[in-house]
mmCIF file of C-alpha atoms in Angstrom:
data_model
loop_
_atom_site.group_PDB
_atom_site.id
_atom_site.type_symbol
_atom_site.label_atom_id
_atom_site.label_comp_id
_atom_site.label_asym_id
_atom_site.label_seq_id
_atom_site.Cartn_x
_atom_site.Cartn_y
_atom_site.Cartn_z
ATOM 1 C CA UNK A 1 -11.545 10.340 11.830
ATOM 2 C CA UNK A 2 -12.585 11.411 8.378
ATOM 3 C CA UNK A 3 -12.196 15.500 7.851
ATOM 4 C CA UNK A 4 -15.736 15.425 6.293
ATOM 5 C CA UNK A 5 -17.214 13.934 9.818
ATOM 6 C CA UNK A 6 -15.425 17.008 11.271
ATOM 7 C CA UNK A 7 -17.121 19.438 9.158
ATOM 8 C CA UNK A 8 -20.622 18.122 9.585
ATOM 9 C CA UNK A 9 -20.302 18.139 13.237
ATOM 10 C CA UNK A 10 -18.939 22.346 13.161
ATOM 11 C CA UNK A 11 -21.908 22.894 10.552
ATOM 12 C CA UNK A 12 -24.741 21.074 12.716
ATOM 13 C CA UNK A 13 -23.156 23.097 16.092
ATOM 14 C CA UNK A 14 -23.056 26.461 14.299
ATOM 15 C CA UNK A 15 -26.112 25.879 12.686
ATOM 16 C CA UNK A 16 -27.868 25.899 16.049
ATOM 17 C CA UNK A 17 -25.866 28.186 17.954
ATOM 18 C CA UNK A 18 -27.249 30.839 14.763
ATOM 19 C CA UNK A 19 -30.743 29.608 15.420
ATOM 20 C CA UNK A 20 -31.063 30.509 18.792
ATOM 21 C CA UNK A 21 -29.323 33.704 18.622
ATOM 22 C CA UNK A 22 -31.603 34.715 15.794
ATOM 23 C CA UNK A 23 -34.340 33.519 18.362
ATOM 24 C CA UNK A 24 -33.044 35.774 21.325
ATOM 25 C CA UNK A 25 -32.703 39.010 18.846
ATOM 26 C CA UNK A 26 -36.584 38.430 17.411
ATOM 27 C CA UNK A 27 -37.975 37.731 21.510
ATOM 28 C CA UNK A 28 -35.147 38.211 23.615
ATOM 29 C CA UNK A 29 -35.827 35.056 25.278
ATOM 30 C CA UNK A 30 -33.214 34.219 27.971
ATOM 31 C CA UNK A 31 -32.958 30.956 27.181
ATOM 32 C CA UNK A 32 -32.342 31.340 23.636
ATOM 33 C CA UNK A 33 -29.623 33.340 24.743
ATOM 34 C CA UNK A 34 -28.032 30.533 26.869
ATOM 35 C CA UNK A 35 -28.643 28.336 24.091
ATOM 36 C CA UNK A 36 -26.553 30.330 21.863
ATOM 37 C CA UNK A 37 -23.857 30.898 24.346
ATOM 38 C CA UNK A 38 -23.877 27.028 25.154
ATOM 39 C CA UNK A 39 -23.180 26.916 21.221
ATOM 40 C CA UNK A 40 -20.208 28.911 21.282
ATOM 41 C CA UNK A 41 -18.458 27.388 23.770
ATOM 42 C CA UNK A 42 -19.207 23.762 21.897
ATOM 43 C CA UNK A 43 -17.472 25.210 18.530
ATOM 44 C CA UNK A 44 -14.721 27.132 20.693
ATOM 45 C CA UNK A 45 -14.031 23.731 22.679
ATOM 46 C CA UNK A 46 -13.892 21.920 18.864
ATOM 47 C CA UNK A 47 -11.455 24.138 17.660
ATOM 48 C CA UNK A 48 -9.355 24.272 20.585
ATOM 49 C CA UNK A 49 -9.137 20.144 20.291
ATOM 50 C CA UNK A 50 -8.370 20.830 16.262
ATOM 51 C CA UNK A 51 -5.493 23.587 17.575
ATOM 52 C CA UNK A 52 -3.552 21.263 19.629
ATOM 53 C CA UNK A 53 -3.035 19.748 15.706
ATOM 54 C CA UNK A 54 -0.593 22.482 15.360
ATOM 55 C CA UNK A 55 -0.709 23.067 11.858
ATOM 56 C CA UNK A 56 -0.762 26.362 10.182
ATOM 57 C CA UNK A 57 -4.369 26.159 9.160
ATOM 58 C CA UNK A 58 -5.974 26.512 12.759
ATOM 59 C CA UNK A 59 -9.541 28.313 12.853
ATOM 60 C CA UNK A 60 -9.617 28.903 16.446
ATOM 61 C CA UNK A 61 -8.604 32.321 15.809
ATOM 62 C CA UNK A 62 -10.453 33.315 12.978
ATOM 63 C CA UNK A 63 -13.635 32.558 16.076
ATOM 64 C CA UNK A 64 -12.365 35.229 17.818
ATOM 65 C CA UNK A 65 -15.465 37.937 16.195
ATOM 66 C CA UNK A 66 -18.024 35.115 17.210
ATOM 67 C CA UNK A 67 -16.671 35.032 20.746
ATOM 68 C CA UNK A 68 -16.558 38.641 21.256
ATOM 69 C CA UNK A 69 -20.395 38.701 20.795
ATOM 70 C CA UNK A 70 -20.521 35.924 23.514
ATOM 71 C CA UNK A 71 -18.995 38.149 25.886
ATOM 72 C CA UNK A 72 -21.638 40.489 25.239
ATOM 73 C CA UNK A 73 -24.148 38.318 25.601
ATOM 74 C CA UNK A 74 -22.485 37.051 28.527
ATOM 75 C CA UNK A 75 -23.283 40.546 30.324
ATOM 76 C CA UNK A 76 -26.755 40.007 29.504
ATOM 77 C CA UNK A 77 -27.188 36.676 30.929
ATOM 78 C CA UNK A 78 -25.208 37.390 33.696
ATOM 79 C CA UNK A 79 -27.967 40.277 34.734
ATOM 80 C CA UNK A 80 -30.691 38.074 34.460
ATOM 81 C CA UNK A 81 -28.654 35.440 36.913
ATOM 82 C CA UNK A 82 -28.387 38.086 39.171
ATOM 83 C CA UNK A 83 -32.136 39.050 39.528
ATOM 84 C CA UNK A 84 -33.094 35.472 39.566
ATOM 85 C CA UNK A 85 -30.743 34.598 42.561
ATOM 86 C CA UNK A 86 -31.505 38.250 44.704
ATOM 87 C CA UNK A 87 -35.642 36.979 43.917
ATOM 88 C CA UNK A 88 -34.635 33.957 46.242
ATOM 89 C CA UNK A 89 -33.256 35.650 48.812
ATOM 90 C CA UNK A 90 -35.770 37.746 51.038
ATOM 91 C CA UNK A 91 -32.983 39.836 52.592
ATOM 92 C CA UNK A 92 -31.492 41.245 49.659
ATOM 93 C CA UNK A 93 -32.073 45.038 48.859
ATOM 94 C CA UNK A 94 -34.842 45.835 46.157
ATOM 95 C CA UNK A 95 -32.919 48.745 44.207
ATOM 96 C CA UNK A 96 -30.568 45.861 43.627
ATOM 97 C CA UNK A 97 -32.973 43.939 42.008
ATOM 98 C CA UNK A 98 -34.748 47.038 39.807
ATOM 99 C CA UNK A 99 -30.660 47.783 39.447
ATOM 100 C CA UNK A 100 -30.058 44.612 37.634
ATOM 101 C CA UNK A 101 -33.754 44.778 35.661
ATOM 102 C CA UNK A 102 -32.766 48.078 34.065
ATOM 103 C CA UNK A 103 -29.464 47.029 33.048
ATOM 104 C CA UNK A 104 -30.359 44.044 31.470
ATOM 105 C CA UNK A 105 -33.077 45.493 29.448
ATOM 106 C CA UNK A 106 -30.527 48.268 28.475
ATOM 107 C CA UNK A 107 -27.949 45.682 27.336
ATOM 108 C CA UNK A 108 -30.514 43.498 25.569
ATOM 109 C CA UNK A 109 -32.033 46.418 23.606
ATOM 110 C CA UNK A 110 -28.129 47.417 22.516
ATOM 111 C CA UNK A 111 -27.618 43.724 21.705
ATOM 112 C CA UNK A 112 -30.670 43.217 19.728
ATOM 113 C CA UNK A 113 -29.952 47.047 17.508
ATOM 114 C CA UNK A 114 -26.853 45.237 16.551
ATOM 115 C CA UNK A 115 -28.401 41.529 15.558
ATOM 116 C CA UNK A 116 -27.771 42.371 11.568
ATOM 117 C CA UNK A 117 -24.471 42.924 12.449
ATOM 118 C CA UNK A 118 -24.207 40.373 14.912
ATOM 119 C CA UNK A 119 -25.371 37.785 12.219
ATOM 120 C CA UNK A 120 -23.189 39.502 9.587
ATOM 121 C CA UNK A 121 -19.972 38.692 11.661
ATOM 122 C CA UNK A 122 -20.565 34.894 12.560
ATOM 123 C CA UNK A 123 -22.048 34.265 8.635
ATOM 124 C CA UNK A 124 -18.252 35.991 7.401
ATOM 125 C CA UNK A 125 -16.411 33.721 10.520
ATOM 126 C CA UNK A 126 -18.535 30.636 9.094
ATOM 127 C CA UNK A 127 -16.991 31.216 5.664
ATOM 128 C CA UNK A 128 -13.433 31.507 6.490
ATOM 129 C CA UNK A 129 -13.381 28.736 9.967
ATOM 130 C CA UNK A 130 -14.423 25.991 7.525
ATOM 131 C CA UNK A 131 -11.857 26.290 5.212
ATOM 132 C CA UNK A 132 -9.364 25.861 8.338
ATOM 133 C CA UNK A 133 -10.353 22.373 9.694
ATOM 134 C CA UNK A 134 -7.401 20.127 10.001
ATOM 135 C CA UNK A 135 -7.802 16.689 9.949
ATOM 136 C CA UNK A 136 -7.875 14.891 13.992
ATOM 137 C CA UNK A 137 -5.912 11.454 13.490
ATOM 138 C CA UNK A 138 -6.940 9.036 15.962
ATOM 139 C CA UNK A 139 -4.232 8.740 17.711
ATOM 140 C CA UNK A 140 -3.862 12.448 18.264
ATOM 141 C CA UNK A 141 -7.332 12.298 19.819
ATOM 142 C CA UNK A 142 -6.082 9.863 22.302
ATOM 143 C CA UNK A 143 -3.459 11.425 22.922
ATOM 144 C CA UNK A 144 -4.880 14.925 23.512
ATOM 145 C CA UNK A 145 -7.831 13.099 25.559
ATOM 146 C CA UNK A 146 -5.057 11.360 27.886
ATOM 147 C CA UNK A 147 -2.744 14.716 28.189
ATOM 148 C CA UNK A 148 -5.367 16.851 29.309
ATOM 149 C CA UNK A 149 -7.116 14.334 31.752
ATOM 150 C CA UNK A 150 -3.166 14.637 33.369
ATOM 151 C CA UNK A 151 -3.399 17.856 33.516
ATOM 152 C CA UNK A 152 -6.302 18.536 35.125
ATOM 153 C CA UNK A 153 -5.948 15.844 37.638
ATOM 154 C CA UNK A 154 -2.227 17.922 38.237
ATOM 155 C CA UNK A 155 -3.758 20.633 38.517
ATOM 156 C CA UNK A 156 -6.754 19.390 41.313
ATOM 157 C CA UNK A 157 -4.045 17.901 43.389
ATOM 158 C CA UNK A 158 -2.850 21.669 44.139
ATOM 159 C CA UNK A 159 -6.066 23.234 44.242
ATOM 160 C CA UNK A 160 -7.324 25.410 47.472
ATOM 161 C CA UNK A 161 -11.054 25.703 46.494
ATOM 162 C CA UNK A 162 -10.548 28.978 44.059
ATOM 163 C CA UNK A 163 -10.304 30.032 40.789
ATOM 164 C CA UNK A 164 -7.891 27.261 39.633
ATOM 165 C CA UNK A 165 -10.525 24.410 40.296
ATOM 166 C CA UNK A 166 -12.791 26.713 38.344
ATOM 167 C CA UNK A 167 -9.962 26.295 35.109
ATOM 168 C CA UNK A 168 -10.053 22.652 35.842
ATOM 169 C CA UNK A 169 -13.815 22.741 35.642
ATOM 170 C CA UNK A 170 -13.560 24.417 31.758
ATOM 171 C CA UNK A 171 -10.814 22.064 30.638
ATOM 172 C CA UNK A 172 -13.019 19.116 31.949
ATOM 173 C CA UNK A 173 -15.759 20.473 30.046
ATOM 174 C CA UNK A 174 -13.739 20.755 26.336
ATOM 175 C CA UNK A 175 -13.121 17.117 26.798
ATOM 176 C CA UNK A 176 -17.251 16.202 27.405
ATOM 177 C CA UNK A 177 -18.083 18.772 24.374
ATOM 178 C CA UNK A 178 -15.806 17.277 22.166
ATOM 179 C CA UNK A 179 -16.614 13.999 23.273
ATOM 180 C CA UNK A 180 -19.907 13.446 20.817
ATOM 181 C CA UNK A 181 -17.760 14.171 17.941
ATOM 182 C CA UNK A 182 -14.338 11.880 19.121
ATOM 183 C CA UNK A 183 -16.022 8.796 21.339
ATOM 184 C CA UNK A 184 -15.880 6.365 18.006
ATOM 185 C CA UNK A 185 -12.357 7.437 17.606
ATOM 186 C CA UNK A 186 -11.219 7.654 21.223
ATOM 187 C CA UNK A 187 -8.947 4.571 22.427
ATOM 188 C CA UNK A 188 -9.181 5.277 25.874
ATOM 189 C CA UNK A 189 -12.163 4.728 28.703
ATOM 190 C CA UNK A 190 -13.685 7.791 29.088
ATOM 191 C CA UNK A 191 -15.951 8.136 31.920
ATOM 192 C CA UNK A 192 -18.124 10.608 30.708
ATOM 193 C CA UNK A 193 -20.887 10.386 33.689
ATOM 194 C CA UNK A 194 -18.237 10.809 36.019
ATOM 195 C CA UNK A 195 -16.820 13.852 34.441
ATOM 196 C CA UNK A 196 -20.220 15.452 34.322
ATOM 197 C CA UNK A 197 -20.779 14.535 37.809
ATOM 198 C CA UNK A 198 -17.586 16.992 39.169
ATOM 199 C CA UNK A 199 -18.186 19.601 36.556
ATOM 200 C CA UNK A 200 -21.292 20.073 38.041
ATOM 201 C CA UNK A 201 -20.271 19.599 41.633
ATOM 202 C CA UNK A 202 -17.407 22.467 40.623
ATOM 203 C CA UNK A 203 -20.082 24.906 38.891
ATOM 204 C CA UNK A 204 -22.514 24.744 41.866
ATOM 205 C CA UNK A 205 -19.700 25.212 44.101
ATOM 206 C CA UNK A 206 -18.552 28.873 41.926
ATOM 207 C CA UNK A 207 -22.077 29.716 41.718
ATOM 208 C CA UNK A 208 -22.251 29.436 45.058
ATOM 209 C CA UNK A 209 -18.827 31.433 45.668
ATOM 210 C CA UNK A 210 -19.880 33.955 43.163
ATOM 211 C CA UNK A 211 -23.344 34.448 45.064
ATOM 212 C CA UNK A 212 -21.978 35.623 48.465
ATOM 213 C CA UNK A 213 -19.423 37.979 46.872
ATOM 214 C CA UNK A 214 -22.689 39.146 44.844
ATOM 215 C CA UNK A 215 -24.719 39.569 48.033
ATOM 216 C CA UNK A 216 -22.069 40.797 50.994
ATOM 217 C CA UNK A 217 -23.034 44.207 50.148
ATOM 218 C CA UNK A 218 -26.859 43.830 49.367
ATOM 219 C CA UNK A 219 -28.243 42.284 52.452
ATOM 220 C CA UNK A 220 -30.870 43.844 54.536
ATOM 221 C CA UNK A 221 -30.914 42.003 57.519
ATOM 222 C CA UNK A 222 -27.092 41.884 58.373
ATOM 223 C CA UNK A 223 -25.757 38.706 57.253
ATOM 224 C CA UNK A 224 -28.837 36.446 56.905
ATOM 225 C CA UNK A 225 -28.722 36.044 52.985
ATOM 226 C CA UNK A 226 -24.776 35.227 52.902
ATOM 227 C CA UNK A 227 -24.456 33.263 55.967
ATOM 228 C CA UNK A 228 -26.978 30.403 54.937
ATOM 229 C CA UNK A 229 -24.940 30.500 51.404
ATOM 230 C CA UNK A 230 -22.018 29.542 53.155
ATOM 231 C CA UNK A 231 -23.238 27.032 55.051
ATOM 232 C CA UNK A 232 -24.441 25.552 51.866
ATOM 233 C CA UNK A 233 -20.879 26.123 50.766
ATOM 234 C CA UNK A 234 -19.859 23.635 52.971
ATOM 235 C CA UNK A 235 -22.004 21.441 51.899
ATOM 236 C CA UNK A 236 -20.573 22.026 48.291
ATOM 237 C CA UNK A 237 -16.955 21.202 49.257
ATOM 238 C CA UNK A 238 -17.583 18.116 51.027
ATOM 239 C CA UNK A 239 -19.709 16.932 47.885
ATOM 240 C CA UNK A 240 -16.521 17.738 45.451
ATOM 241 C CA UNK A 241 -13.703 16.676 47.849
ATOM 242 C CA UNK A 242 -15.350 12.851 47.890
ATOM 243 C CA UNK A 243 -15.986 12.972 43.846
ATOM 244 C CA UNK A 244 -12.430 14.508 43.175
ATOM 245 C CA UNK A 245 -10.898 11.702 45.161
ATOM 246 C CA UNK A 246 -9.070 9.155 42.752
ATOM 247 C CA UNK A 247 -10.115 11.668 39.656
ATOM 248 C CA UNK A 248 -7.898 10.012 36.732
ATOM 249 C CA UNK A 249 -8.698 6.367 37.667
ATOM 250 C CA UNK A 250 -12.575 7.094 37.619
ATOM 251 C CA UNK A 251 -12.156 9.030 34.425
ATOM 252 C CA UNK A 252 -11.167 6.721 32.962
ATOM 253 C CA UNK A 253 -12.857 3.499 34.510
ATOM 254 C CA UNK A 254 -16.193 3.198 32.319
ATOM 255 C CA UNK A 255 -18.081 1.656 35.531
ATOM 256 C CA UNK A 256 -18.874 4.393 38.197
ATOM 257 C CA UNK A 257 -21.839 4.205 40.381
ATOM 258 C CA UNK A 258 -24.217 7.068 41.078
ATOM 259 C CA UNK A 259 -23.113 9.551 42.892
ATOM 260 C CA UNK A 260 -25.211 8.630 45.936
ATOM 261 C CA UNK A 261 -24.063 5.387 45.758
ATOM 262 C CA UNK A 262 -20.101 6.396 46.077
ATOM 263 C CA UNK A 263 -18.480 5.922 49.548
#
């Protein structure tokens, strides 16, 4: 891969990921707001791929100031996911819901007071990350691309349905962010429809998870709200039990059928 394919590829990412936050400071529009955290986690999952170089010239670091306003904006978002989800549910309290209003628009107005700064930090971490791009060889790609699909498939043989399928579900992620940039350069099958197919089984599984802890306490009719979660939960295993079966071979077998069509 040439270095200057590299660059243009961080450039177009950060590019956007700066567009849509300046979009959530001028209308604090949540999805701007997603869009810009969807942006950090694309540049964050390049530069962890560029890290596993191991060369002294590494920019994952040098992210770090970009990624602490992500966790910000992360409290934010996660607000506004909690008044969506407690809308949906008839049993859950209202002061929960006003709760959650009033602290989103609290964090969102402290967000958007600091935007100049905000914008300041990521245009100083622009300047200094693109000096830092080492050069991906080919056959370091396939070789990261292969190591990782080992691990996680280690790591889902041992899972027990909890926060370590969760990990998987990030590291299986990096590899479908990254792959736009490396698929021209990859020498493996990579079955990226299949990979998207159990990160998204895993996510609605921890939504899912997340939402009963969320709502034990807030229910007003006993356990109305929680107990039909969990029977979707079941659901939700079931559905990434039969996609996790045989994970490495149908990662990296380029034919997969559609989900409904698997056995």
């Amino acid at each position: 891969m040439k270095k200057k394919d590299e660059k243009k590829y961080m450039e177009q990412e950060w590019r956007s990921m700066t567009h849509h936050l300046k979009a959530f400071i001028k209308t604090g529009d949540q999805e701007s707001l997603h869009h810009f955290r969807t942006g950090v986690k694309k540049l964050r999952a390049f530069f962890t791929l560029t890290e596993s170089v191991k060369n002294d010239h590494n920019p994952i670091k040098l992210f770090k100031p970009v990624r602490e306003i992500f966790k910000q904006a992360g409290e934010i978002r996660n607000a506004y996911i909690n008044i969506q989800l407690a809308k949906g549910q008839q049993a859950i309290k209202l002061d929960f819901i006003q709760t959650q209003e009033q602290l989103m628009d609290t964090l969102a107005g402290q967000f958007k007071a600091q935007g100049a700064q905000f914008l300041a930090t990521i245009r100083k971490a622009r300047r200094k990350v693109k000096k830092r791009i080492p050069k991906l060889k080919n056959l370091h790609i396939g070789l990261y691309y292969q190591q990782q699909l080992e691990s996680i498939t280690a790591g889902l043989q041992t899972h027990r349905f909890a926060e370590d399928l969760h990990t998987s579900r990030k590291q299986i992620k990096i590899l479908i962010y990254n792959y736009r940039l490396v698929r021209d350069h990859l020498d493996m099958p990579f079955n990226e429809d299949y990979l998207e197919q159990v990160q998204n089984a895993v996510g609605n599984w921890h939504d899912n998870s997340v939402t009963i802890d969320l709502f034990a306490a807030e229910a007003t009719q006993g356990e109305t709200a929680v107990a039909l979660l969990k029977k979707q939960a079941v659901q939700l295993k079931r559905q990434v039990t039969k996609l996790l079966k045989g994970f490495y071979d149908r990662a990296t077998t380029v034919t997969e059928l559609p989900l409904e069509q698997v056995s």
